[in-house]
XYZ file of C-alpha atoms in Angstrom:
693
model
C 35.374 -4.141 2.642
C 35.494 -1.630 5.493
C 35.128 -2.918 9.027
C 31.546 -2.294 10.099
C 29.452 -2.227 13.235
C 27.719 -5.562 13.885
C 24.524 -3.769 14.901
C 23.873 -0.844 12.578
C 26.362 -1.766 9.813
C 27.846 1.722 9.793
C 31.663 1.950 9.413
C 33.685 1.546 12.573
C 35.702 4.623 13.504
C 38.501 5.464 15.843
C 42.143 4.596 16.000
C 41.489 0.959 16.842
C 38.638 0.653 14.388
C 36.364 -0.731 17.079
C 34.081 2.203 17.879
C 30.805 3.037 16.161
C 30.036 6.695 16.794
C 26.518 6.349 15.341
C 25.497 3.652 17.815
C 27.312 5.427 20.624
C 25.391 8.620 19.914
C 22.111 6.741 19.635
C 22.715 4.829 22.888
C 23.245 8.018 24.883
C 19.991 9.606 23.789
C 16.460 9.025 24.962
C 13.780 8.121 22.456
C 13.102 10.029 20.360
C 16.482 11.644 20.865
C 15.727 13.438 24.073
C 18.140 15.507 26.081
C 21.658 14.183 26.384
C 25.073 15.674 26.334
C 26.110 13.317 23.559
C 23.220 13.944 21.183
C 23.826 15.963 18.039
C 23.048 19.606 18.317
C 20.423 21.192 16.047
C 23.189 22.785 14.040
C 24.417 19.344 13.101
C 21.407 18.986 10.857
C 21.166 22.493 9.453
C 21.192 23.201 5.753
C 24.654 23.681 4.344
C 25.358 24.086 0.642
C 28.574 22.706 -0.805
C 30.810 24.892 -2.839
C 30.022 25.428 -6.488
C 33.214 23.768 -7.655
C 33.731 20.588 -5.717
C 32.102 18.782 -2.852
C 33.938 18.005 0.388
C 36.587 15.385 -0.046
C 35.403 13.569 3.069
C 32.379 12.433 1.102
C 34.282 11.106 -1.832
C 33.374 13.483 -4.668
C 35.785 13.748 -7.538
C 33.391 15.426 -9.971
C 32.077 18.994 -9.692
C 28.497 19.473 -8.667
C 26.434 20.648 -11.569
C 23.626 19.904 -13.980
C 24.516 16.215 -14.116
C 23.056 15.975 -10.605
C 19.808 17.609 -11.635
C 20.497 21.056 -10.153
C 22.715 24.069 -10.946
C 26.152 24.035 -9.476
C 25.335 26.855 -7.092
C 22.305 25.121 -5.585
C 22.476 22.930 -2.515
C 21.957 19.275 -3.239
C 22.356 18.324 0.388
C 19.433 19.562 2.464
C 19.760 17.077 5.283
C 23.099 17.775 6.946
C 25.987 20.199 7.191
C 29.105 18.365 6.105
C 31.644 20.170 8.266
C 29.563 19.555 11.371
C 29.126 15.902 10.420
C 32.901 15.547 10.235
C 33.303 16.919 13.732
C 30.499 14.693 15.003
C 31.634 11.414 13.448
C 35.368 12.029 13.601
C 38.072 13.639 11.549
C 37.572 11.315 8.641
C 33.927 10.916 7.714
C 32.998 7.447 6.485
C 32.827 6.821 2.770
C 29.617 4.860 3.348
C 26.717 4.821 3.788
C 26.696 8.587 3.240
C 29.183 8.822 0.372
C 27.910 9.657 -3.081
C 30.048 7.950 -5.729
C 31.465 9.683 -8.776
C 29.018 10.294 -11.565
C 30.721 7.897 -13.952
C 30.220 4.733 -11.918
C 27.634 3.122 -9.705
C 29.845 2.354 -6.726
C 28.194 0.591 -3.831
C 29.619 0.684 -0.317
C 29.297 -3.086 -0.391
C 31.546 -3.817 -3.329
C 29.548 -3.254 -6.543
C 30.946 -1.061 -9.310
C 29.432 -0.748 -12.767
C 28.614 1.892 -15.353
C 25.448 3.874 -14.796
C 22.506 3.138 -17.065
C 23.327 -0.529 -17.481
C 20.454 -2.903 -16.884
C 22.763 -5.912 -16.580
C 23.406 -5.916 -12.848
C 26.458 -7.589 -11.406
C 25.737 -10.208 -8.725
C 26.374 -7.562 -6.103
C 26.302 -8.005 -2.336
C 24.407 -10.693 -0.478
C 22.475 -9.015 2.323
C 22.509 -11.903 4.768
C 23.272 -9.835 7.864
C 19.671 -9.310 9.009
C 19.168 -9.120 12.749
C 17.627 -12.275 14.290
C 13.890 -12.206 14.881
C 12.198 -12.760 18.209
C 11.091 -16.284 19.071
C 7.709 -17.058 17.441
C 4.644 -17.910 19.559
C 4.607 -21.436 20.978
C 1.482 -22.530 19.076
C 2.708 -22.500 15.496
C 2.189 -26.104 14.432
C -0.775 -28.300 13.594
C -2.923 -29.424 10.684
C -6.087 -27.896 9.283
C -8.542 -27.207 12.090
C -12.125 -26.126 12.271
C -12.215 -22.455 13.170
C -13.098 -21.966 16.862
C -16.074 -19.954 17.971
C -14.519 -18.384 21.051
C -14.315 -14.610 21.112
C -10.619 -14.715 21.976
C -9.772 -16.488 18.733
C -12.641 -15.513 16.451
C -12.747 -17.102 13.005
C -13.044 -15.518 9.605
C -16.725 -14.945 8.780
C -18.075 -16.282 5.488
C -21.541 -15.483 4.098
C -23.486 -15.641 0.832
C -26.318 -13.489 -0.563
C -28.521 -14.400 -3.533
C -29.645 -11.796 -6.029
C -33.326 -12.806 -5.573
C -34.924 -14.940 -2.866
C -37.068 -16.944 -5.301
C -37.238 -18.093 -8.931
C -40.314 -19.729 -10.440
C -39.999 -23.470 -11.044
C -40.605 -23.195 -14.754
C -38.023 -20.456 -15.234
C -34.303 -20.786 -15.841
C -31.902 -17.957 -15.082
C -28.544 -17.312 -16.700
C -25.909 -15.313 -14.803
C -27.833 -15.250 -11.542
C -25.716 -13.247 -9.085
C -24.572 -14.679 -5.749
C -22.402 -12.543 -3.463
C -19.660 -14.247 -1.441
C -18.658 -12.119 1.530
C -15.597 -12.831 3.695
C -14.573 -10.781 6.724
C -11.359 -11.241 8.688
C -11.549 -11.469 12.484
C -11.157 -8.317 14.534
C -7.815 -7.468 16.092
C -7.214 -9.045 19.491
C -5.167 -6.455 21.345
C -4.538 -8.879 24.199
C -2.742 -11.310 21.881
C 0.606 -10.728 20.168
C 0.298 -9.598 16.585
C 2.420 -11.037 13.770
C 5.752 -9.312 13.302
C 6.650 -7.385 10.152
C 9.696 -7.285 7.882
C 9.489 -3.932 6.069
C 11.775 -2.408 3.447
C 11.211 1.253 2.571
C 12.570 2.276 -0.842
C 12.887 6.072 -0.826
C 13.543 8.410 -3.738
C 16.370 10.836 -2.861
C 16.942 12.224 -6.354
C 17.591 15.911 -6.847
C 13.892 16.789 -7.144
C 13.356 15.683 -3.525
C 15.660 18.408 -2.145
C 14.297 20.828 0.419
C 10.793 20.570 1.824
C 9.947 17.241 0.190
C 12.835 15.468 1.860
C 12.043 17.073 5.214
C 8.432 15.830 4.993
C 9.631 12.365 4.030
C 11.943 12.246 7.050
C 9.089 13.206 9.354
C 6.933 10.478 7.810
C 9.703 7.928 8.271
C 10.109 9.033 11.882
C 6.419 8.280 12.432
C 6.737 4.844 10.839
C 9.789 3.987 12.937
C 8.021 5.018 16.141
C 4.989 2.867 15.349
C 6.956 -0.317 14.708
C 7.357 -2.683 17.637
C 10.525 -4.331 18.982
C 9.792 -7.545 17.054
C 9.343 -5.723 13.728
C 12.345 -5.242 11.456
C 13.023 -2.359 9.084
C 15.566 -1.781 6.332
C 15.915 1.600 4.624
C 16.953 1.722 0.972
C 17.556 5.021 -0.812
C 17.912 5.512 -4.531
C 18.665 8.206 -7.067
C 20.831 7.285 -10.081
C 22.141 4.501 -7.846
C 20.699 2.623 -4.873
C 22.108 2.107 -1.420
C 21.009 0.084 1.550
C 21.199 2.637 4.362
C 20.425 0.167 7.163
C 20.330 -3.575 7.376
C 17.089 -5.331 8.368
C 17.101 -4.222 11.993
C 14.760 -4.940 14.871
C 12.982 -1.809 16.057
C 14.154 -1.924 19.644
C 14.959 1.412 21.255
C 18.530 1.207 19.980
C 17.376 0.013 16.551
C 14.937 2.895 16.236
C 17.597 5.401 17.249
C 20.199 4.190 14.747
C 17.598 3.962 11.952
C 16.366 7.492 12.620
C 19.924 8.719 12.458
C 20.436 6.990 9.103
C 17.226 8.555 7.777
C 18.340 11.972 8.971
C 21.555 11.655 6.974
C 19.701 11.186 3.675
C 20.362 13.934 1.151
C 18.881 14.613 -2.275
C 21.035 14.434 -5.385
C 21.102 12.779 -8.798
C 18.589 11.283 -11.197
C 15.911 8.622 -10.662
C 16.438 4.891 -11.151
C 13.573 2.964 -9.570
C 14.900 -0.314 -10.938
C 18.033 -0.120 -8.802
C 16.018 0.759 -5.713
C 13.683 -2.223 -6.064
C 16.541 -4.533 -6.980
C 18.314 -3.606 -3.744
C 15.104 -4.137 -1.761
C 14.768 -7.593 -3.327
C 18.311 -8.446 -2.245
C 17.480 -7.408 1.318
C 14.448 -9.699 1.492
C 15.936 -12.552 -0.534
C 19.077 -12.659 1.607
C 17.291 -12.932 4.939
C 18.544 -15.630 7.278
C 15.442 -15.160 9.441
C 11.900 -14.246 8.475
C 9.031 -12.547 10.235
C 5.462 -13.578 9.497
C 4.610 -10.561 7.317
C 6.850 -8.964 4.692
C 6.226 -5.912 2.540
C 7.878 -3.067 0.645
C 6.992 0.633 0.532
C 8.187 2.551 -2.532
C 7.982 6.353 -2.722
C 9.004 8.429 -5.722
C 8.262 11.967 -6.823
C 9.528 11.938 -10.407
C 9.949 10.179 -13.709
C 12.403 7.335 -14.155
C 15.123 9.285 -15.967
C 17.672 6.517 -16.431
C 18.254 5.141 -19.910
C 17.246 1.573 -20.678
C 18.793 -0.733 -23.267
C 17.130 -0.992 -26.639
C 14.228 -3.434 -26.680
C 11.985 -2.084 -23.937
C 8.575 -0.902 -25.065
C 8.161 2.839 -25.224
C 5.310 5.213 -25.792
C 1.646 4.638 -25.038
C 1.926 0.885 -24.428
C 5.193 0.943 -22.513
C 5.721 -2.103 -20.337
C 7.041 -1.737 -16.801
C 7.540 -5.441 -16.139
C 11.312 -5.012 -16.039
C 11.016 -2.880 -12.887
C 9.717 -5.726 -10.721
C 12.359 -8.185 -9.457
C 11.274 -11.789 -10.085
C 11.374 -12.699 -6.393
C 8.653 -10.122 -5.672
C 6.283 -11.754 -8.129
C 6.831 -15.404 -7.209
C 8.167 -15.992 -3.713
C 7.059 -19.509 -2.763
C 4.053 -18.978 -5.022
C 3.248 -15.790 -3.095
C 4.148 -12.315 -4.214
C 5.679 -9.777 -1.852
C 3.439 -6.694 -2.082
C 5.026 -3.388 -3.047
C 2.859 -0.499 -1.888
C 3.749 2.474 -4.083
C 3.282 6.165 -3.328
C 3.351 8.809 -6.049
C 4.614 11.934 -4.275
C 3.283 15.093 -5.937
C 2.022 15.600 -9.463
C 5.258 14.977 -11.407
C 5.699 11.245 -10.825
C 5.024 8.520 -13.400
C 1.639 7.232 -12.269
C 1.535 4.415 -14.815
C 4.893 3.163 -13.619
C 3.985 3.210 -9.929
C 0.587 1.620 -10.560
C 2.148 -1.144 -12.679
C 4.653 -2.052 -9.935
C 1.883 -2.259 -7.322
C -0.425 -4.198 -9.628
C 2.222 -6.792 -10.464
C 2.930 -7.586 -6.808
C -0.473 -7.280 -5.159
C 0.287 -3.937 -3.549
C -1.657 -0.689 -3.681
C -0.886 2.558 -5.481
C -1.556 5.823 -3.641
C -1.474 9.328 -5.098
C -0.204 11.967 -2.660
C -1.231 15.183 -4.367
C -0.879 17.247 -1.209
C 2.705 16.598 -0.152
C 2.020 17.695 3.426
C -0.009 14.519 4.127
C 2.670 11.999 3.133
C 2.879 10.936 6.784
C -0.874 10.204 6.803
C -0.501 8.111 3.650
C 2.291 6.058 5.227
C 0.229 5.754 8.413
C -2.730 4.234 6.594
C -0.496 1.657 4.942
C 1.350 0.823 8.176
C -1.938 0.522 10.059
C -2.862 -2.306 7.733
C 0.513 -4.047 7.652
C 0.682 -4.126 11.458
C -2.743 -5.776 11.708
C -2.520 -8.719 9.286
C -4.915 -11.339 10.651
C -5.286 -13.834 7.800
C -2.781 -15.231 5.310
C -3.062 -17.606 2.376
C -6.850 -17.333 2.306
C -8.366 -19.526 -0.398
C -12.103 -19.553 -1.124
C -13.535 -22.628 -2.834
C -16.984 -22.951 -4.378
C -18.880 -26.146 -5.230
C -22.296 -26.572 -6.853
C -24.403 -29.163 -4.948
C -27.145 -29.236 -7.585
C -26.046 -31.277 -10.635
C -27.393 -28.719 -13.128
C -26.142 -25.493 -11.512
C -23.015 -24.072 -13.158
C -20.678 -21.207 -12.242
C -20.375 -18.991 -15.301
C -17.969 -16.266 -14.150
C -16.511 -14.496 -11.101
C -15.935 -10.777 -10.544
C -12.881 -10.856 -8.302
C -10.849 -7.768 -9.245
C -7.122 -8.515 -9.241
C -7.554 -11.665 -7.148
C -6.961 -14.731 -9.253
C -10.132 -16.765 -9.768
C -10.773 -20.012 -11.604
C -13.845 -21.847 -12.827
C -13.138 -25.573 -13.166
C -14.873 -28.930 -13.672
C -17.122 -27.525 -16.392
C -18.493 -24.892 -14.027
C -19.220 -27.264 -11.148
C -16.501 -25.684 -8.986
C -14.564 -22.444 -8.662
C -11.961 -20.782 -6.441
C -10.574 -17.364 -5.519
C -7.040 -16.746 -4.206
C -7.596 -14.039 -1.577
C -4.180 -13.990 0.139
C -3.720 -11.656 3.113
C -6.441 -9.852 5.019
C -5.983 -7.147 7.625
C -7.996 -7.363 10.845
C -11.675 -6.525 10.135
C -10.956 -6.335 6.403
C -13.654 -7.556 4.020
C -13.739 -9.051 0.543
C -16.804 -9.304 -1.676
C -16.893 -11.392 -4.840
C -19.794 -11.692 -7.280
C -20.366 -15.151 -8.727
C -22.698 -15.561 -11.686
C -24.376 -18.971 -11.884
C -26.797 -20.582 -14.299
C -29.955 -21.775 -12.508
C -31.963 -24.532 -14.275
C -35.694 -25.141 -14.489
C -36.965 -27.711 -12.003
C -39.751 -30.264 -12.184
C -42.928 -30.073 -10.143
C -41.847 -32.938 -7.927
C -38.419 -31.451 -7.168
C -37.515 -29.844 -3.847
C -38.921 -26.449 -2.950
C -35.409 -24.959 -2.948
C -32.440 -25.190 -5.308
C -29.037 -25.479 -3.667
C -26.822 -23.157 -5.694
C -23.344 -23.073 -4.156
C -21.490 -24.274 -1.091
C -18.573 -22.035 -0.039
C -15.613 -22.718 2.247
C -12.417 -20.853 3.035
C -9.076 -22.238 4.192
C -6.529 -19.815 5.607
C -3.604 -19.497 7.977
C -4.056 -17.640 11.235
C -1.207 -15.126 11.146
C -0.815 -15.090 14.941
C -0.645 -18.824 15.622
C 0.405 -20.061 12.190
C -2.329 -22.708 12.291
C -4.323 -23.645 9.200
C -8.031 -22.998 9.639
C -11.184 -23.744 7.692
C -14.630 -22.139 7.777
C -17.750 -23.048 5.830
C -20.711 -20.888 4.970
C -24.314 -21.940 4.821
C -25.345 -23.091 1.367
C -26.745 -20.414 -0.922
C -30.368 -21.420 -1.572
C -33.092 -20.021 -3.789
C -36.761 -20.915 -3.285
C -38.643 -22.420 -6.234
C -42.408 -21.672 -5.974
C -44.759 -22.447 -8.839
C -45.122 -18.695 -9.430
C -43.381 -15.671 -7.950
C -46.203 -13.421 -6.873
C -45.433 -12.199 -3.379
C -43.569 -8.915 -3.086
C -40.972 -10.327 -0.699
C -40.075 -12.974 -3.270
C -39.392 -10.323 -5.913
C -37.334 -7.945 -3.792
C -33.649 -8.060 -4.826
C -30.857 -8.257 -2.273
C -29.480 -4.829 -1.395
C -26.038 -6.329 -0.717
C -25.881 -7.756 -4.227
C -27.153 -4.545 -5.829
C -24.597 -2.359 -4.073
C -21.694 -4.672 -4.924
C -22.839 -4.920 -8.541
C -22.917 -1.112 -8.744
C -19.416 -0.858 -7.263
C -17.999 -3.449 -9.658
C -19.606 -1.765 -12.675
C -18.336 1.624 -11.487
C -14.796 0.219 -11.264
C -15.117 -1.115 -14.818
C -16.309 2.313 -15.968
C -13.310 3.995 -14.339
C -11.026 1.714 -16.351
C -12.988 2.417 -19.550
C -12.909 6.176 -18.926
C -9.178 6.061 -18.349
C -8.695 4.230 -21.665
C -10.730 6.941 -23.420
C -8.710 9.705 -21.752
C -5.425 8.024 -22.728
C -6.415 8.158 -26.395
C -7.429 11.818 -26.011
C -11.228 11.371 -26.031
C -11.963 13.308 -22.867
C -15.591 13.923 -23.736
C -16.175 10.177 -23.923
C -14.396 9.667 -20.598
C -16.678 12.205 -18.930
C -19.753 10.614 -20.533
C -18.840 7.160 -19.211
C -18.400 8.393 -15.654
C -21.510 10.596 -15.670
C -23.643 7.771 -17.070
C -22.761 5.537 -14.127
C -23.673 8.295 -11.698
C -27.107 8.585 -13.275
C -27.638 4.848 -12.848
C -27.496 5.283 -9.072
C -30.103 8.054 -8.961
C -33.078 5.723 -9.393
C -34.396 2.606 -7.730
C -33.225 1.100 -4.459
C -29.735 2.606 -4.752
C -31.071 6.144 -4.358
C -29.942 7.543 -1.050
C -27.743 4.561 -0.099
C -24.669 5.898 1.680
C -22.380 3.261 0.190
C -23.369 4.128 -3.351
C -23.168 7.847 -2.542
C -19.482 7.425 -1.699
C -18.839 5.716 -5.048
C -20.799 8.422 -6.865
C -18.616 11.061 -5.251
C -15.512 9.321 -6.575
C -17.015 9.169 -10.066
C -17.956 12.844 -9.993
C -14.477 13.848 -8.802
C -12.846 11.771 -11.523
C -15.180 13.207 -14.138
C -13.891 16.676 -13.323
C -10.292 15.486 -13.479
C -10.527 13.943 -16.964
C -12.474 16.755 -18.617
C -9.398 18.308 -20.263
C -6.020 17.041 -21.373
C -4.237 19.426 -19.004
C -6.266 18.355 -15.965
C -5.880 14.701 -16.854
C -2.102 14.928 -17.220
C -1.804 16.931 -13.996
C -3.940 14.866 -11.587
C -6.528 12.838 -13.510
C -4.376 9.890 -14.505
C -2.956 9.491 -11.000
C -6.401 9.749 -9.391
C -7.939 7.225 -11.772
C -5.152 4.700 -11.321
C -5.401 5.026 -7.535
C -9.151 4.497 -7.747
C -8.635 1.432 -9.929
C -6.100 0.094 -7.418
C -8.502 0.565 -4.499
C -11.418 -1.196 -6.178
C -9.336 -3.999 -7.699
C -7.759 -4.738 -4.308
C -10.806 -3.794 -2.196
C -8.297 -1.979 -0.013
C -8.117 1.679 0.974
C -5.527 3.861 -0.748
C -4.566 7.472 -0.146
C -5.793 9.888 -2.782
C -5.725 13.505 -1.754
C -8.775 15.051 -3.402
C -8.273 18.790 -3.245
C -11.694 19.647 -4.622
C -11.533 19.760 -8.391
C -15.308 19.886 -8.242
C -17.974 21.014 -5.846
C -19.825 18.469 -3.791
C -22.279 16.784 -6.164
C -25.888 16.274 -5.205
C -27.089 12.716 -5.079
C -30.833 12.709 -5.436
C -32.280 14.345 -2.361
C -29.096 13.727 -0.414
C -25.910 15.699 -0.966
C -22.864 13.550 -1.409
C -20.421 14.093 1.433
C -18.116 17.022 0.791
C -14.558 17.104 2.068
C -14.956 20.509 3.603
C -14.379 21.869 7.076
C -15.707 19.603 9.755
C -16.746 16.820 7.400
C -16.324 13.100 7.896
C -14.990 10.609 5.410
C -17.669 9.150 3.143
C -18.340 5.545 3.980
C -19.026 2.339 2.153
C -20.777 0.660 5.029
C -23.619 1.159 7.456
C -21.420 2.867 10.039
C -19.881 6.259 9.217
C -16.121 6.206 9.294
C -14.731 8.677 11.819
C -13.006 11.818 10.657
C -9.220 11.817 10.824
C -8.800 14.376 13.558
C -10.305 17.827 13.788
C -11.709 19.366 10.657
C -11.875 17.468 7.409
C -11.155 13.770 7.156
C -8.281 12.606 5.002
C -9.953 11.882 1.657
C -9.374 8.402 0.302
C -10.646 6.334 -2.585
C -12.382 3.175 -1.460
C -13.101 4.685 1.951
C -15.269 1.636 2.591
C -12.136 -0.491 2.637
C -10.384 1.383 5.471
C -10.128 -0.883 8.513
C -10.364 0.348 12.127
C -6.599 -0.100 12.555
C -5.919 2.013 9.460
C -8.361 4.704 10.600
C -6.807 4.825 14.072
C -3.270 5.025 12.701
C -4.149 7.903 10.386
C -5.880 9.650 13.277
C -2.686 9.345 15.310
C -0.646 10.725 12.411
C -3.000 13.639 11.883
C -2.880 14.553 15.559
C 0.919 14.556 15.525
C 1.009 16.652 12.344
C -1.350 19.219 13.839
C 0.745 19.442 17.012
C 3.860 19.870 14.891
C 2.224 22.621 12.842
C 1.188 24.431 16.010
C 4.757 24.232 17.290
C 6.084 25.610 14.015
C 3.569 28.452 14.075
C 4.718 29.551 17.556
C 7.966 31.517 18.035
C 10.797 28.981 17.762
C 13.125 28.470 20.704
C 15.829 26.873 18.591
C 16.585 26.431 14.896
C 14.311 23.865 13.250
C 14.713 22.188 9.895
C 11.776 19.801 10.056
C 13.984 16.856 10.960
C 12.727 13.792 12.745
C 14.740 14.934 15.754
C 13.022 18.316 16.007
C 9.576 16.843 15.367
C 9.522 14.233 18.095
C 6.630 11.838 18.271
C 5.239 11.952 21.771
C 3.207 8.798 21.138
C 5.874 6.180 20.596
C 3.771 3.160 21.504
C 4.288 0.114 19.346
C 0.564 -0.700 19.472
C -0.577 -0.477 15.837
C -3.890 1.051 16.833
C -2.535 3.580 19.318
């Protein structure tokens, strides 16, 4: 193995083999790569096409460039860097890794793996146990289960219940009586340290990413790097027909940010797409850690179809299974999955594949139709990951009354169980971002009661145990018991009025089920039925108490947009499938995802109130009493499940949008120097590590 730098893991150069030019260049620059005599000049990152016959020998090519790399031989597959300039910058002999692309016939890793392409039987490969040590954890990390404190500085998770009706007559029994369980994570305490993050970004650098796509991805990665704090660690993995760990899991200190940005800048697009290898490498990075931060996650971005051949035996066609793409350690890591948040970049990616990977690991799937907002999509995800407040949340339900039974739970993708013959139930909630909410509908059977019984029936008692992500302490909160009054007759109007909270959540859950049913109809080619299912649910919200409710109006807008996108086979294949799967991901997770709605339909009317349109000067539709702020000037970034966007996510997207607008203004003015959209040219002036800056 080549001798490598202990910090950035790039090859050591120089006659003595003890100098790392990458770290030396990074150390002599100011963040983000300000003026310095040692920094690379803009020409070092200009576009330079290799010759049509062979690629430069310094980068290890033995095969001619051509169609096997996904592009004609005369086209440039390397949009990120001019090779001759790189040689002069790094030394006479450019390193074979991590920038070398191996010959087409083998999958050669810079860390000692060599095997034929297309084989699913991976060799053991490298052990990535060189992660940089984490910072010392906070002092208060031990202790048993404690009652959640009431102080504002360490606010507890809030747990509430809402009954479908306030009263049921004594002589009446009710089956499937709805009770809403509502949990809300504490708000972010900016005065306290937040939990640190271990993040692995798995980036598609296949041939289809060449040019503008790769430049936008580099800008987005530059934003992510700037927003990470010195205690956070980041590893960059790139993949095409092979995968390569570009950087080890490195703390985002000033020097760590500089070396990681440089590694990102050196990415170039070439080859086919093998998502399996990319995720397998990411798993090795996380599995091999010697140290661990509190939060761990993976971001996967791809713009195309998985073009690598698989051995015989994998399901193909309509019911193709994507289980083989998810490394086992991501699904069961100490009984907790490591979430993979997937991003479908453009309209040519395999939406079913990306959705399946996210679904299997508890991540979200986002559809980036407008490629220009990829940075905003990353920002929304990072805003959440940098504000995790609750971990290992577990809601338990008990029935105090001997004849009350839990029949079922509507919990989306969160695992729920009904046990003890319906006398108890539980929901595995997992992680919650600061201010994030979860709503679960429980359906219980309520018995008749005798005349001499109590005036109320105690339905359920709810508690939640969780780990405070900042202190590591186990906490427990209890809600007040859900009660229903039992008068002899229900005559008063206030006793017959249903809970608005329950009605709205029931409508959202039923709308999510209709989206899944409409998608199934569209997959079998019955687009008329798909449209009918979605339109029918919209009509259900135009009468009764739901009419005019802003939360339901936001859901109706989603349904109307999806209805337009499944109306024809062409529209469904182009954007409908991706939009529907993103919507399903948002509602199943109750977490905001990025779905760029470019206006396949006009703003629908919703009774007397027009549903919010994503036009000039509009704000994001909300799923709460308080309107969500627009993401910068003009139109808000459209998302599915806008109700689920937390303040930290909204603030982070606002910061991204502001930076993008400033960058666009700079590009529209006469340039003072050559610009290729690199993360060096598009410096982030707001480099604070505060996740809500």
